[in-house]
Tab-separated table of C-alpha atoms in Angstrom:
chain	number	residue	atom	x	y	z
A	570	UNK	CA	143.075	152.192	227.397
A	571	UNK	CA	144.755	153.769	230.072
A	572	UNK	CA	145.059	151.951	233.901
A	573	UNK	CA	144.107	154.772	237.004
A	574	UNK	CA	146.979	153.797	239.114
A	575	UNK	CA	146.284	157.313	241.062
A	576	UNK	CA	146.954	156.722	244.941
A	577	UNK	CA	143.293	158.559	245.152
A	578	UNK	CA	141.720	155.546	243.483
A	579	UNK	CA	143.436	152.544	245.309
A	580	UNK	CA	142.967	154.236	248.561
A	581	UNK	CA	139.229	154.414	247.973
A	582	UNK	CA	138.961	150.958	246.529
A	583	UNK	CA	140.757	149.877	249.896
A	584	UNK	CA	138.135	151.828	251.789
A	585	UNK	CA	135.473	150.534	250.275
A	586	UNK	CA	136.360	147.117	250.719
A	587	UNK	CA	137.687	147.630	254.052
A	588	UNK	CA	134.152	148.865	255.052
A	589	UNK	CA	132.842	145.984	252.885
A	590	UNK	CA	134.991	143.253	254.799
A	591	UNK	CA	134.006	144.680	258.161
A	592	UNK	CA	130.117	144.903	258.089
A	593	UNK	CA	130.804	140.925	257.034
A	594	UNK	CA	132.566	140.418	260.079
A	595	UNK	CA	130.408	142.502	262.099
A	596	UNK	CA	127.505	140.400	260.314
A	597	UNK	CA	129.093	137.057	260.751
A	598	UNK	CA	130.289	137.896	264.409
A	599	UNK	CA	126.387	138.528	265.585
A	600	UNK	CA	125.393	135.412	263.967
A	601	UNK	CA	128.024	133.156	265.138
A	602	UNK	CA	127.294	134.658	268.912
A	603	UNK	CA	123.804	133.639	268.661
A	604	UNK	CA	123.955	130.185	267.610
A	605	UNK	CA	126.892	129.302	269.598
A	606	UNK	CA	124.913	130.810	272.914
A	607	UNK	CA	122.170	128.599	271.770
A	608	UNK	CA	123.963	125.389	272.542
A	609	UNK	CA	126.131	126.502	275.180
A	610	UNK	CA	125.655	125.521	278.872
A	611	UNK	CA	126.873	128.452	280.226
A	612	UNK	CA	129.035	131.368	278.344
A	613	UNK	CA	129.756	133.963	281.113
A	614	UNK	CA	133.499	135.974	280.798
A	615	UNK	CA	134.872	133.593	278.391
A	616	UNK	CA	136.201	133.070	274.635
A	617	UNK	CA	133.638	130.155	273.846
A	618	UNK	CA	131.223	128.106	276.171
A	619	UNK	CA	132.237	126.071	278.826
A	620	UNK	CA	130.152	123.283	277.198
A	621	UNK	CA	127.521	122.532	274.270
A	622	UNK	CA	123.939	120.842	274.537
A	623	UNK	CA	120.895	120.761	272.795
A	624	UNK	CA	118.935	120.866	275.604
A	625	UNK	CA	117.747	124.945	274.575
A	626	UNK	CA	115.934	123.481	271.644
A	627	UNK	CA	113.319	121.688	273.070
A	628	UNK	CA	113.508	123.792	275.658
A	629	UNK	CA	112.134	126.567	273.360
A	630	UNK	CA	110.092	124.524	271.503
A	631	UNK	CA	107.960	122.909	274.253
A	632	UNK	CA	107.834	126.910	275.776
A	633	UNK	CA	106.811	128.848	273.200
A	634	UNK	CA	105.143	126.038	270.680
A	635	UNK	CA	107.413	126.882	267.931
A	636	UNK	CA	105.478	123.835	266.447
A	637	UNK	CA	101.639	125.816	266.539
A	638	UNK	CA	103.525	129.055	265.548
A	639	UNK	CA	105.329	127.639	262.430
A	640	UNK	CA	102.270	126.148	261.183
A	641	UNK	CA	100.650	129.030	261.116
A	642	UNK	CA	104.151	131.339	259.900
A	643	UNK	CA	103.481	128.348	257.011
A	644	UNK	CA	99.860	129.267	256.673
A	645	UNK	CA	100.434	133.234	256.755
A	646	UNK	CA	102.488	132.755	254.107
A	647	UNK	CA	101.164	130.161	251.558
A	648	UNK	CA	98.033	132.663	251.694
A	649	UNK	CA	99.708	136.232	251.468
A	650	UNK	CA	101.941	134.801	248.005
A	651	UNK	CA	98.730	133.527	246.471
A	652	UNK	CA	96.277	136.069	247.055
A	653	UNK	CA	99.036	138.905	246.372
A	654	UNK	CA	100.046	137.228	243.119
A	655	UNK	CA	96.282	136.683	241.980
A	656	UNK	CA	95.237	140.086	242.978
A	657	UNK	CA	98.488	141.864	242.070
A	658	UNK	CA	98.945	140.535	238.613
A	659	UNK	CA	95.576	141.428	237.701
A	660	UNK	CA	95.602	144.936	239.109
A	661	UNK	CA	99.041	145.186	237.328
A	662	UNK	CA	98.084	144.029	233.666
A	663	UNK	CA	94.369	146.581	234.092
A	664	UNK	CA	97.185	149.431	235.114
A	665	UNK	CA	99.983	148.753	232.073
A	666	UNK	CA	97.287	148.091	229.526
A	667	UNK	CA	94.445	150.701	230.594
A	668	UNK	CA	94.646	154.494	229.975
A	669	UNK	CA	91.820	155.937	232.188
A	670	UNK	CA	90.754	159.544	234.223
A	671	UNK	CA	92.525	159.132	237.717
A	672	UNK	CA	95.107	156.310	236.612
A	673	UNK	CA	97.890	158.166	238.063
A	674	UNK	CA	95.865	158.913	241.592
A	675	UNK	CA	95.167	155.162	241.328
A	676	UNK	CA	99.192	154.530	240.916
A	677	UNK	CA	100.225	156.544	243.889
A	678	UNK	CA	96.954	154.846	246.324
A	679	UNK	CA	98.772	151.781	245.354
A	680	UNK	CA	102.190	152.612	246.019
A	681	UNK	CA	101.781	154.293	249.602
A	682	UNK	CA	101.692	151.410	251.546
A	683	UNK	CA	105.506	150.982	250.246
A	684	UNK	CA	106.147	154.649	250.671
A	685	UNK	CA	105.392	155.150	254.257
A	686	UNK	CA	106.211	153.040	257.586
A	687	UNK	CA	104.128	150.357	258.133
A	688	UNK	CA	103.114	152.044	261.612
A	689	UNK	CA	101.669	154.726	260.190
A	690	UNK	CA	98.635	152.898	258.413
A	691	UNK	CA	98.640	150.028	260.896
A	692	UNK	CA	97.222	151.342	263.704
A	693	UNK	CA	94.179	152.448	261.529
A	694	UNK	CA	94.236	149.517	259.195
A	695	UNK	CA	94.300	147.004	262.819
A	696	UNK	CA	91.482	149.069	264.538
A	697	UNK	CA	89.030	148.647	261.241
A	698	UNK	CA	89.962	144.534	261.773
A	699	UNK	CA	89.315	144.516	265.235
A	700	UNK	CA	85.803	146.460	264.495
A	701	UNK	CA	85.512	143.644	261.809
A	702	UNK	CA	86.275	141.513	264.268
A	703	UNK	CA	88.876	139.378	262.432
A	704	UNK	CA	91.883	140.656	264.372
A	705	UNK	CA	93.311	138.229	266.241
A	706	UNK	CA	92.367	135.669	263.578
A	707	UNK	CA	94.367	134.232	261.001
A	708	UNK	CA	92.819	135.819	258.047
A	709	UNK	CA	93.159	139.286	260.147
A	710	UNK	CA	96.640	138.571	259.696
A	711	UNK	CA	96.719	137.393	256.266
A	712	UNK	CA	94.439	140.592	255.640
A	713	UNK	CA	97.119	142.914	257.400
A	714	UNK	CA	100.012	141.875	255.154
A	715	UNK	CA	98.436	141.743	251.720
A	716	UNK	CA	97.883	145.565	252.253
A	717	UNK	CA	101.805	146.325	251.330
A	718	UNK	CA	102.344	142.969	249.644
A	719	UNK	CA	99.730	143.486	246.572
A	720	UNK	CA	101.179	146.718	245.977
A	721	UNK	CA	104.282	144.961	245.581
A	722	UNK	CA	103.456	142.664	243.118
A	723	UNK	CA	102.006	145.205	240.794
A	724	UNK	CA	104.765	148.096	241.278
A	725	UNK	CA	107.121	144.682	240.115
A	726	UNK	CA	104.841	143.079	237.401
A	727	UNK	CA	104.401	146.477	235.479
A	728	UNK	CA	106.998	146.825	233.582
A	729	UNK	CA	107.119	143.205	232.792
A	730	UNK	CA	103.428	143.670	230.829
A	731	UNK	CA	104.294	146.665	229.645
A	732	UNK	CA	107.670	144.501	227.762
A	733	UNK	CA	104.979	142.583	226.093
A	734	UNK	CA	103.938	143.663	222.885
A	735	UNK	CA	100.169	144.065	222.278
A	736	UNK	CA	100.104	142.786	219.324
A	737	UNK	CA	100.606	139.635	220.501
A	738	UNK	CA	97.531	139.423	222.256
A	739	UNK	CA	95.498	140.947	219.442
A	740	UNK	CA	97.344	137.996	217.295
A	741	UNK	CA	96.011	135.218	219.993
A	742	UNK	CA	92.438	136.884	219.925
A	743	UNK	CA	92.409	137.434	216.166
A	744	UNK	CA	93.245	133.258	215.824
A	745	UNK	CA	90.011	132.759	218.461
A	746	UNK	CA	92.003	132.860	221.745
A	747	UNK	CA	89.382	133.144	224.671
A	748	UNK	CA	90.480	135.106	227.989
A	749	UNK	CA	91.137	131.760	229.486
A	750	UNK	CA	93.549	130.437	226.544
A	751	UNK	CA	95.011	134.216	226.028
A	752	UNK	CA	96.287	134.077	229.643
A	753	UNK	CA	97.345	130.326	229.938
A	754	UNK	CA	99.568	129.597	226.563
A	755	UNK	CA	100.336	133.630	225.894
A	756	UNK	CA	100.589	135.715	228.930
A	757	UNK	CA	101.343	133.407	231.613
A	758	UNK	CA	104.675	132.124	229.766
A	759	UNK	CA	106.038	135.491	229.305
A	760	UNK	CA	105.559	137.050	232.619
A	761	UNK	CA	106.411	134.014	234.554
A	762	UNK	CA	110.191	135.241	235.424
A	763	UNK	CA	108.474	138.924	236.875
A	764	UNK	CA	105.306	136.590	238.940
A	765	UNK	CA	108.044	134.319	240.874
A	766	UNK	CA	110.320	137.497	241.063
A	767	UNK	CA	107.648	139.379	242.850
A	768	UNK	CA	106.328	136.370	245.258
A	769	UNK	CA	109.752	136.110	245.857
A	770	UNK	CA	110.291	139.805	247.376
A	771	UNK	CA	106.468	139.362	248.928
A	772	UNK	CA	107.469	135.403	250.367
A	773	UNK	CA	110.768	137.234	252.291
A	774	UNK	CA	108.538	140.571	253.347
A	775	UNK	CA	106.087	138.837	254.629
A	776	UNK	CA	107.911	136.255	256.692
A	777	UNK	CA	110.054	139.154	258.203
A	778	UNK	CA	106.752	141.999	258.488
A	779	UNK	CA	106.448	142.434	262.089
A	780	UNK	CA	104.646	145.700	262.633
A	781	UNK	CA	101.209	144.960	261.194
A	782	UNK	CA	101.491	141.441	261.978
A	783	UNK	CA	102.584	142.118	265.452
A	784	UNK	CA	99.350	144.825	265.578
A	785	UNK	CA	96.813	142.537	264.467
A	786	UNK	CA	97.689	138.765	265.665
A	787	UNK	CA	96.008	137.237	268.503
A	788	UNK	CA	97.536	134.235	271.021
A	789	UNK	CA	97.169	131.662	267.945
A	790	UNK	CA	97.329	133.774	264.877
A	791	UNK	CA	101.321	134.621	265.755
A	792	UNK	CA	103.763	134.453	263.024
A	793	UNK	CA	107.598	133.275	264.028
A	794	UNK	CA	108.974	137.085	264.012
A	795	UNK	CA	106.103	138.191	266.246
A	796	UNK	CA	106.735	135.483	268.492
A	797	UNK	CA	110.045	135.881	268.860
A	798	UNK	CA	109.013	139.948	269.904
A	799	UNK	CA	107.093	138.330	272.953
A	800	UNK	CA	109.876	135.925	273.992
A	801	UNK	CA	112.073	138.528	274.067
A	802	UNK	CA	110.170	141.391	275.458
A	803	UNK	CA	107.236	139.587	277.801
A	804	UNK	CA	106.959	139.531	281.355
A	805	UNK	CA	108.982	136.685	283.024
A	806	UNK	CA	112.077	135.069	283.493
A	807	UNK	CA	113.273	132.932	280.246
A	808	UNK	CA	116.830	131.616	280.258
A	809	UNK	CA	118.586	133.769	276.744
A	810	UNK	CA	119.694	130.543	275.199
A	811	UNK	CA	116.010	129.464	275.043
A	812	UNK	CA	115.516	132.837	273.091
A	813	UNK	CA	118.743	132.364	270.778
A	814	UNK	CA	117.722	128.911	269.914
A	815	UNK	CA	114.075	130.319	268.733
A	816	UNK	CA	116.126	133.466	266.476
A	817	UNK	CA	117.800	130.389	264.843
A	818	UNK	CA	115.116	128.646	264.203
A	819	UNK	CA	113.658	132.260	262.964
A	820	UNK	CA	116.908	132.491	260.440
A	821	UNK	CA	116.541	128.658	259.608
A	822	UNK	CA	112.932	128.838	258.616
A	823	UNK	CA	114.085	131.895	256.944
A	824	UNK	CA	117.192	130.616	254.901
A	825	UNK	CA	115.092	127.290	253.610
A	826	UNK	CA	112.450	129.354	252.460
A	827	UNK	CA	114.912	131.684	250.694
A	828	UNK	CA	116.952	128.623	249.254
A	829	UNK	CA	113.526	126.903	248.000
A	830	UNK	CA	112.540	130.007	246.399
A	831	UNK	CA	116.222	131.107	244.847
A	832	UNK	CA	116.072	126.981	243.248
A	833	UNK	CA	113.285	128.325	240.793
A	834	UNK	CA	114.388	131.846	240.017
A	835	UNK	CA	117.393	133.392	239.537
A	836	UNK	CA	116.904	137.714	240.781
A	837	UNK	CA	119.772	138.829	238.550
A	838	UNK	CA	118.594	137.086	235.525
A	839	UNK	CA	114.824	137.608	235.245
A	840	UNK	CA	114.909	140.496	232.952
A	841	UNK	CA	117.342	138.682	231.068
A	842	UNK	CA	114.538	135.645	230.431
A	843	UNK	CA	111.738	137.862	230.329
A	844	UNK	CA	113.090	139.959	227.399
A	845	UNK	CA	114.482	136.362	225.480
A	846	UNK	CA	111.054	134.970	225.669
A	847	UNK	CA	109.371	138.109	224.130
A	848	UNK	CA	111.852	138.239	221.161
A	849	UNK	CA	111.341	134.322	220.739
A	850	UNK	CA	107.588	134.811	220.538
């Protein structure tokens, strides 16, 4: 085997990491900013802040009732990931294992809520709500997100059913498997790695979807993002530390969430698992 030692090739491996290294930095920089500012006393003109306090915490918390908001960021959430996973995973396994007039009509209805900006179907999709009269409610915002979240799940749980071999069902059903048993001890074990994958992806989407949240949430129904938007952008005077200290509590809610999820599934090793545990069955 020969070794490209061509000055073409390390030059552009020393570009790419040179680009690489410096969107870290940049990354890191903007990060750093905003939590230092969020315990500083006063940064005006200078390296670092004059001084530190915690003061901008409760400061922000008492303000804007980070407590009322991240209860219902908590609720948002818990109900999007189960209602997209039930909903999704049974769309997904009728589309991999049905051939039917229309199915590929039905495959691109699904997919263009991830093909197009949320904007575009949110102003339409918030005006039937508030005709509904469940924007501005919690379930008008639960409602909002499942509408790209579901189509999520199933674009991500296809190809994991279609891995599974059919015959395996018609094994389970020919040794008196009910629906009930067929998904429980057969199904359910093989496609676990692709259901966490995809709640995954829809837990992190829907904790950062602003636009239909922001379109359709009323004074209590606010998630953390959207609340953030109106500290930011609302009429008054709010001191900017106040406002950092709520984005870190936005990229602290974020990062446990992440970390919880990331201790029960591994993203680069899911199809890995998913295609041992069809050869062992």
């Amino acid at each position: 085997m020969i070794r490209d030692t061509g000055l073409g090739s390390r030059l552009w491996r020393m570009a790419v990491w040179s680009v690489t290294l410096l969107f870290c930095l940049n990354l890191l920089a903007m990060i750093a900013a905003v939590v230092l500012n969020s315990f500083a006393t006063r940064w005006l003109g200078t390296w670092l802040p004059l001084g530190f306090t915690t003061r901008w915490y409760s400061a922000a918390w008492d303000e804007f009732q980070l407590g009322d908001v991240l209860v219902v960021t908590l609720q948002v959430v818990f109900l999007v990931v189960f209602l997209s996973g039930l909903l999704g995973v049974t769309a997904a396994y009728a589309l991999a294992r049905r051939d039917f007039p229309g199915k590929r009509l039905v495959m691109l209805v699904f997919l263009l809520p991830l093909l197009v900006p949320p904007i575009t179907y949110g102003i339409p999709l918030a005006t039937v709500l508030y005709q509904a009269g469940l924007a501005g409610t919690l379930w008008g915002v639960v409602l909002a997100n499942l509408v790209p979240s579901v189509p999520f799940v199933v674009l991500v749980m296809i190809p994991f059913i279609e891995q599974i071999d059919p015959r395996i069902e018609a094994a389970a059903r020919v040794f008196g498997a009910g629906t009930r048993q067929l998904f429980l001890r057969v199904l359910l074990p093989l496609l676990i790695p692709g259901i966490l994958a995809a709640l995954l992806l829809v837990l992190v989407r829907t904790i950062a979807m602003f636009e239909l949240t922001f379109l359709v949430a009323g004074p209590t129904s606010q998630t953390l993002v959207v609340a953030l938007y109106y500290a930011v952008f609302a009429a008054g005077v709010r001191a900017g530390q106040s406002i950092d200290a709520m984005a870190v509590v936005y990229m602290a809610v974020t990062l446990v969430w992440l970390v919880i999820a990331l201790r029960f599934v591994n993203p680069t090793q899911i199809v890995a698992r998913s295609k041992q545990q069809q050869g062992a069955h």
